[in-house]
Short mmCIF file of C-alpha atoms and ligand atoms in Angstrom, two decimals:
data_model
loop_
_atom_site.label_atom_id
_atom_site.label_comp_id
_atom_site.label_asym_id
_atom_site.label_seq_id
_atom_site.Cartn_x
_atom_site.Cartn_y
_atom_site.Cartn_z
CA MET A 1 11.52 -139.03 -54.28
CA THR A 2 12.56 -136.35 -55.75
CA ARG A 3 11.63 -133.88 -57.60
CA GLN A 4 13.68 -133.48 -60.91
CA ASN A 5 16.98 -131.34 -61.16
CA GLU A 6 16.17 -130.83 -57.45
CA GLN A 7 19.64 -131.41 -55.18
CA VAL A 8 19.57 -133.67 -52.63
CA VAL A 9 21.35 -132.55 -49.36
CA LEU A 10 21.38 -135.27 -46.62
CA ILE A 11 21.66 -134.41 -43.07
CA ALA A 12 23.02 -136.62 -40.86
CA PHE A 13 21.83 -136.55 -36.98
CA GLY A 14 24.32 -138.64 -34.94
CA GLY A 15 25.56 -138.78 -31.71
CA PRO A 16 24.99 -141.46 -28.57
CA SER A 17 21.61 -142.78 -27.62
CA SER A 18 19.61 -140.28 -25.59
CA SER A 19 21.70 -136.61 -26.83
CA GLY A 20 18.09 -135.67 -28.35
CA LYS A 21 18.81 -136.38 -31.84
CA THR A 22 15.16 -137.88 -33.06
CA THR A 23 13.76 -135.06 -30.82
CA ILE A 24 15.47 -132.30 -32.89
CA ALA A 25 15.17 -134.08 -36.05
CA GLN A 26 11.05 -134.29 -35.61
CA THR A 27 10.77 -131.03 -34.70
CA LEU A 28 12.83 -129.73 -37.44
CA LYS A 29 11.42 -131.55 -39.99
CA ALA A 30 7.89 -130.29 -38.40
CA LEU A 31 8.35 -127.01 -39.76
CA LEU A 32 10.25 -127.02 -42.75
CA ALA A 33 8.54 -127.57 -46.06
CA ASP A 34 9.28 -131.16 -47.45
CA VAL A 35 11.83 -133.00 -45.38
CA THR A 36 12.21 -136.84 -45.50
CA LEU A 37 13.36 -138.24 -42.28
CA ILE A 38 15.12 -141.41 -42.21
CA HIS A 39 15.69 -143.76 -38.80
CA LEU A 40 18.96 -145.74 -38.55
CA ASP A 41 16.78 -147.66 -35.90
CA ASP A 42 14.27 -148.77 -38.91
CA PHE A 43 17.39 -151.14 -40.28
CA TYR A 44 18.04 -153.12 -37.63
CA LEU A 45 18.64 -156.76 -37.69
CA THR A 46 16.04 -159.14 -36.91
CA ASP A 47 16.30 -159.65 -32.94
CA SER A 48 17.44 -163.26 -32.58
CA ARG A 49 20.41 -161.49 -34.83
CA ILE A 50 21.37 -158.84 -32.59
CA PRO A 51 24.98 -159.73 -31.14
CA ILE A 52 25.46 -160.94 -27.41
CA ASP A 53 27.60 -159.58 -25.63
CA GLU A 54 30.17 -161.35 -24.00
CA ALA A 55 31.10 -159.85 -20.79
CA THR A 56 27.08 -159.57 -19.69
CA GLY A 57 25.48 -161.67 -21.81
CA TYR A 58 22.96 -159.27 -22.62
CA GLN A 59 21.77 -158.43 -26.47
CA ASN A 60 24.12 -155.41 -27.76
CA TRP A 61 21.86 -153.04 -29.39
CA ASP A 62 24.47 -150.00 -29.25
CA CYS A 63 26.71 -151.45 -31.46
CA ALA A 64 27.30 -151.11 -35.49
CA GLU A 65 27.11 -154.96 -36.03
CA ALA A 66 23.54 -154.88 -34.62
CA ILE A 67 22.47 -152.69 -38.55
CA ASP A 68 21.69 -153.61 -41.20
CA PHE A 69 25.08 -151.43 -42.84
CA GLU A 70 24.85 -152.94 -46.34
CA LYS A 71 20.93 -152.24 -46.63
CA PHE A 72 20.59 -148.79 -44.93
CA THR A 73 23.78 -147.61 -47.15
CA THR A 74 22.45 -148.73 -50.74
CA TYR A 75 19.47 -147.39 -49.07
CA VAL A 76 20.98 -143.63 -48.06
CA GLU A 77 22.88 -144.14 -51.57
CA ASN A 78 19.22 -144.54 -53.56
CA VAL A 79 18.06 -141.89 -51.95
CA LYS A 80 21.46 -138.90 -52.87
CA SER A 81 20.84 -139.94 -56.42
CA GLY A 82 17.21 -139.45 -56.50
CA LYS A 83 16.06 -142.60 -57.11
CA GLU A 84 12.68 -143.64 -56.13
CA GLN A 85 12.29 -145.64 -53.20
CA VAL A 86 9.58 -146.95 -51.00
CA PRO A 87 9.24 -145.72 -47.80
CA ILE A 88 9.64 -147.18 -44.46
CA ASN A 89 7.35 -148.32 -42.36
CA SER A 90 9.24 -146.52 -39.28
CA ILE A 91 8.99 -148.77 -35.64
CA GLN A 92 10.21 -145.30 -34.10
CA SER A 93 7.09 -143.57 -32.43
CA ASN A 94 6.09 -139.99 -32.98
CA ASP A 95 5.53 -139.32 -29.49
CA LEU A 96 7.96 -135.94 -28.30
CA ASN A 97 8.26 -135.51 -24.81
CA LEU A 98 9.78 -131.84 -25.55
CA LYS A 99 7.32 -129.26 -27.47
CA LEU A 100 8.13 -125.92 -28.49
CA ASP A 101 5.92 -123.31 -27.53
CA PRO A 102 3.93 -121.21 -29.87
CA SER A 103 6.34 -117.73 -30.17
CA GLU A 104 8.98 -120.58 -30.32
CA LYS A 105 7.80 -121.42 -32.85
CA ARG A 106 7.07 -118.59 -34.51
CA ALA A 107 10.47 -117.16 -34.40
CA ILE A 108 11.69 -120.64 -36.31
CA VAL A 109 9.29 -120.43 -39.17
CA ASP A 110 10.69 -116.79 -39.32
CA LYS A 111 14.03 -117.29 -39.96
CA ILE A 112 13.29 -120.20 -42.20
CA ASP A 113 11.09 -117.99 -44.33
CA SER A 114 13.76 -115.06 -44.07
CA GLN A 115 16.47 -117.79 -45.73
CA GLN A 116 13.76 -119.19 -48.59
CA ASP A 117 16.65 -118.34 -51.41
CA LYS A 118 19.14 -120.86 -49.13
CA PHE A 119 16.37 -123.44 -49.80
CA LYS A 120 15.33 -123.57 -53.09
CA GLY A 121 16.34 -125.89 -55.61
CA LYS A 122 17.17 -128.28 -52.24
CA LYS A 123 15.47 -131.37 -51.09
CA LEU A 124 16.49 -132.11 -47.43
CA VAL A 125 16.60 -135.56 -46.00
CA PHE A 126 17.46 -135.82 -42.57
CA ILE A 127 19.00 -139.14 -41.15
CA ASP A 128 18.65 -139.83 -37.31
CA GLY A 129 21.01 -142.73 -36.02
CA PHE A 130 23.38 -143.43 -33.14
CA MET A 131 26.28 -145.13 -35.35
CA LEU A 132 26.54 -142.54 -38.45
CA PHE A 133 30.51 -141.68 -37.80
CA HIS A 134 31.42 -144.85 -36.67
CA ASN A 135 33.44 -145.14 -39.81
CA PRO A 136 35.01 -142.49 -41.67
CA GLU A 137 33.51 -143.93 -45.26
CA LEU A 138 30.08 -143.43 -44.31
CA VAL A 139 30.60 -140.20 -42.60
CA ASP A 140 31.23 -138.68 -46.51
CA LEU A 141 28.07 -140.14 -47.57
CA PHE A 142 26.75 -137.57 -45.36
CA ASP A 143 26.64 -133.65 -46.86
CA ILE A 144 26.19 -132.10 -43.72
CA GLU A 145 27.27 -134.14 -40.05
CA LEU A 146 25.56 -132.96 -36.74
CA LEU A 147 26.50 -134.47 -33.85
CA PHE A 148 24.58 -134.40 -30.69
CA HIS A 149 26.01 -134.93 -27.41
CA ALA A 150 25.71 -134.42 -23.81
CA SER A 151 27.15 -136.20 -20.74
CA PHE A 152 27.78 -139.33 -19.40
CA SER A 153 25.25 -138.75 -16.27
CA THR A 154 22.73 -136.24 -18.33
CA LEU A 155 22.72 -140.03 -20.72
CA LYS A 156 22.65 -142.30 -18.64
CA GLN A 157 19.57 -140.31 -16.68
CA ARG A 158 17.55 -139.26 -20.57
CA ARG A 159 17.99 -143.48 -21.13
CA GLU A 160 16.89 -144.69 -17.94
CA SER A 161 14.15 -142.65 -17.94
CA ARG A 162 12.37 -144.18 -21.10
CA GLY A 163 10.50 -147.45 -21.05
CA GLY A 164 11.81 -149.72 -23.65
CA TYR A 165 11.83 -149.52 -27.59
CA ASN A 166 10.33 -150.75 -30.19
CA THR A 167 12.62 -153.59 -32.34
CA ALA A 168 11.71 -154.92 -35.49
CA GLU A 169 10.07 -157.94 -34.26
CA GLY A 170 9.08 -157.05 -30.47
CA PHE A 171 10.12 -154.46 -27.26
CA TRP A 172 13.56 -154.26 -25.49
CA VAL A 173 13.83 -153.02 -22.32
CA ASP A 174 17.14 -152.14 -20.84
CA PRO A 175 18.26 -153.94 -17.95
CA PRO A 176 19.45 -152.04 -14.70
CA ASP A 177 23.57 -151.91 -15.82
CA TYR A 178 22.36 -151.32 -19.71
CA PHE A 179 23.90 -148.19 -19.80
CA GLU A 180 27.52 -148.07 -18.47
CA LYS A 181 28.28 -151.61 -19.35
CA ILE A 182 26.77 -151.71 -23.10
CA VAL A 183 25.46 -147.67 -24.31
CA TRP A 184 28.38 -145.77 -23.22
CA PRO A 185 31.05 -147.94 -24.09
CA GLY A 186 29.94 -148.76 -27.71
CA PHE A 187 29.39 -144.89 -28.53
CA VAL A 188 33.18 -143.87 -26.59
CA ASN A 189 34.60 -146.82 -27.96
CA SER A 190 33.11 -145.78 -32.08
CA HIS A 191 33.04 -142.40 -31.53
CA LYS A 192 36.61 -141.58 -29.61
CA TYR A 193 38.87 -141.39 -33.08
CA LEU A 194 37.23 -137.79 -33.35
CA PHE A 195 37.56 -136.23 -30.25
CA VAL A 196 40.81 -134.23 -28.92
CA GLY A 197 42.62 -136.76 -27.19
CA GLU A 198 40.32 -139.55 -27.76
CA ASP A 199 38.30 -137.63 -24.94
CA VAL A 200 34.85 -137.58 -26.12
CA ASP A 201 33.83 -134.84 -23.60
CA ASN A 202 36.64 -132.93 -24.98
CA ASN A 203 36.19 -130.98 -28.01
CA LEU A 204 36.34 -132.31 -31.86
CA LYS A 205 39.49 -132.27 -33.55
CA PRO A 206 39.44 -129.99 -36.07
CA GLU A 207 40.02 -131.87 -38.81
CA ALA A 208 36.56 -134.38 -37.62
CA LEU A 209 35.20 -130.37 -38.65
CA ARG A 210 37.37 -129.38 -41.91
CA LYS A 211 37.60 -133.33 -43.57
CA HIS A 212 34.01 -134.62 -42.29
CA HIS A 213 32.69 -130.94 -41.73
CA ILE A 214 31.33 -133.00 -38.43
CA TYR A 215 29.33 -129.76 -35.95
CA ASN A 216 29.53 -130.96 -32.28
CA ILE A 217 26.01 -130.17 -30.36
CA ARG A 218 26.06 -129.94 -27.03
CA ASN A 219 22.42 -131.15 -25.74
CA ASP A 220 22.99 -131.39 -22.01
CA SER A 221 20.55 -130.92 -19.19
CA ASP A 222 20.75 -126.86 -19.47
CA SER A 223 19.64 -127.31 -23.09
CA THR A 224 16.12 -126.15 -24.44
CA LEU A 225 14.55 -127.80 -27.08
CA SER A 226 14.56 -124.30 -28.51
CA GLU A 227 18.06 -122.93 -28.59
CA LEU A 228 18.97 -126.54 -29.86
CA VAL A 229 16.53 -125.91 -33.10
CA ARG A 230 17.85 -122.31 -34.00
CA LYS A 231 21.57 -123.97 -33.95
CA THR A 232 20.99 -127.30 -35.69
CA LEU A 233 18.99 -125.05 -38.18
CA ASP A 234 21.70 -122.06 -38.27
CA ILE A 235 24.23 -124.78 -38.85
CA ILE A 236 22.46 -126.08 -41.87
CA ILE A 237 21.60 -122.71 -43.88
CA ASP A 238 25.27 -122.19 -43.80
CA ASN A 239 26.24 -125.27 -45.29
CA LEU A 240 22.90 -125.14 -47.91
N1 ADP B 1 17.58 -130.74 -24.03
C1 ADP B 1 16.53 -131.53 -23.31
N2 ADP B 1 16.21 -131.31 -21.84
C2 ADP B 1 15.04 -132.23 -21.30
N3 ADP B 1 14.43 -133.76 -22.23
C3 ADP B 1 15.40 -133.85 -23.29
C4 ADP B 1 16.60 -133.08 -23.89
N4 ADP B 1 17.26 -133.47 -24.61
C5 ADP B 1 16.35 -134.96 -24.93
N5 ADP B 1 15.23 -134.83 -23.78
C6 ADP B 1 14.97 -136.41 -23.61
O1 ADP B 1 16.04 -137.39 -23.77
C7 ADP B 1 15.00 -138.37 -24.69
C8 ADP B 1 15.91 -138.63 -25.30
O2 ADP B 1 15.86 -138.06 -26.58
P1 ADP B 1 15.88 -138.25 -28.05
O3 ADP B 1 15.17 -137.25 -29.28
O4 ADP B 1 14.69 -139.85 -28.36
O5 ADP B 1 16.96 -139.45 -28.05
P2 ADP B 1 17.94 -139.58 -29.60
O6 ADP B 1 17.48 -139.88 -30.28
O7 ADP B 1 19.54 -139.28 -29.78
O8 ADP B 1 18.14 -141.15 -28.53
C9 ADP B 1 13.53 -137.87 -24.38
O9 ADP B 1 12.52 -138.14 -23.52
C10 ADP B 1 13.51 -136.42 -24.98
O10 ADP B 1 12.32 -135.90 -24.28
MG1 MG B 2 15.90 -141.84 -31.38
#
């Protein structure tokens, strides 16, 4: 996967469902020369092994236990050490609803071109997933951590506008109360340790940045794709 002597830089695009991780990772990947993008969604357990939420009886696709983390961690560690990996046949759809216009694209490409010395000798690997920061040990596997985020109401509205999700073996459509019963509590319980007062709408604790290098990127309803991609790129460049 890597050329010799290249330094692999693992950049995690984490955060709750519908916070824009996949959109921003795919948009930025398309503008950079040679980025590998790994989706945590490709490491889901098979459909019959997805845990069942006791209170609702729903399959819980939004908890860490729905993912084969042993397989994922081994894969990412191998990527980091430059070992050849079998490319993943992704279940992720490549259709993006949001797109940059040509002038926005131009401005971002110009910025990348002006910072070529920062990228030299480095192989960037983007990792996109809803459960990348729930476990501090896993967080430390990554070199740069970006936590995309939005309010409850924005995330709920975006999630509920989606038709459904490809799964390892089929297709999943959320029941009507799935966001408030499963998706949101799953995010809050696994990520509150990173936030001041354990309130996920508050700022990140300073030690989240200091110790784990996690950056909070708000993608609320008034955020544009262009500003999000520029902000993401600036953080990456600052940390290369
Ligand atoms: N700033 C934004 N404005 C409008 N729609 C957005 C914005 N960010 C994301 N979306 C939409 O929200 C949905 C979820 O985005 P996606 O990138 O798939 O999120 P994630 O990968 O975090 O689940 C997509 O339909 C996307 O087009
Ligand atoms: Mg996604």
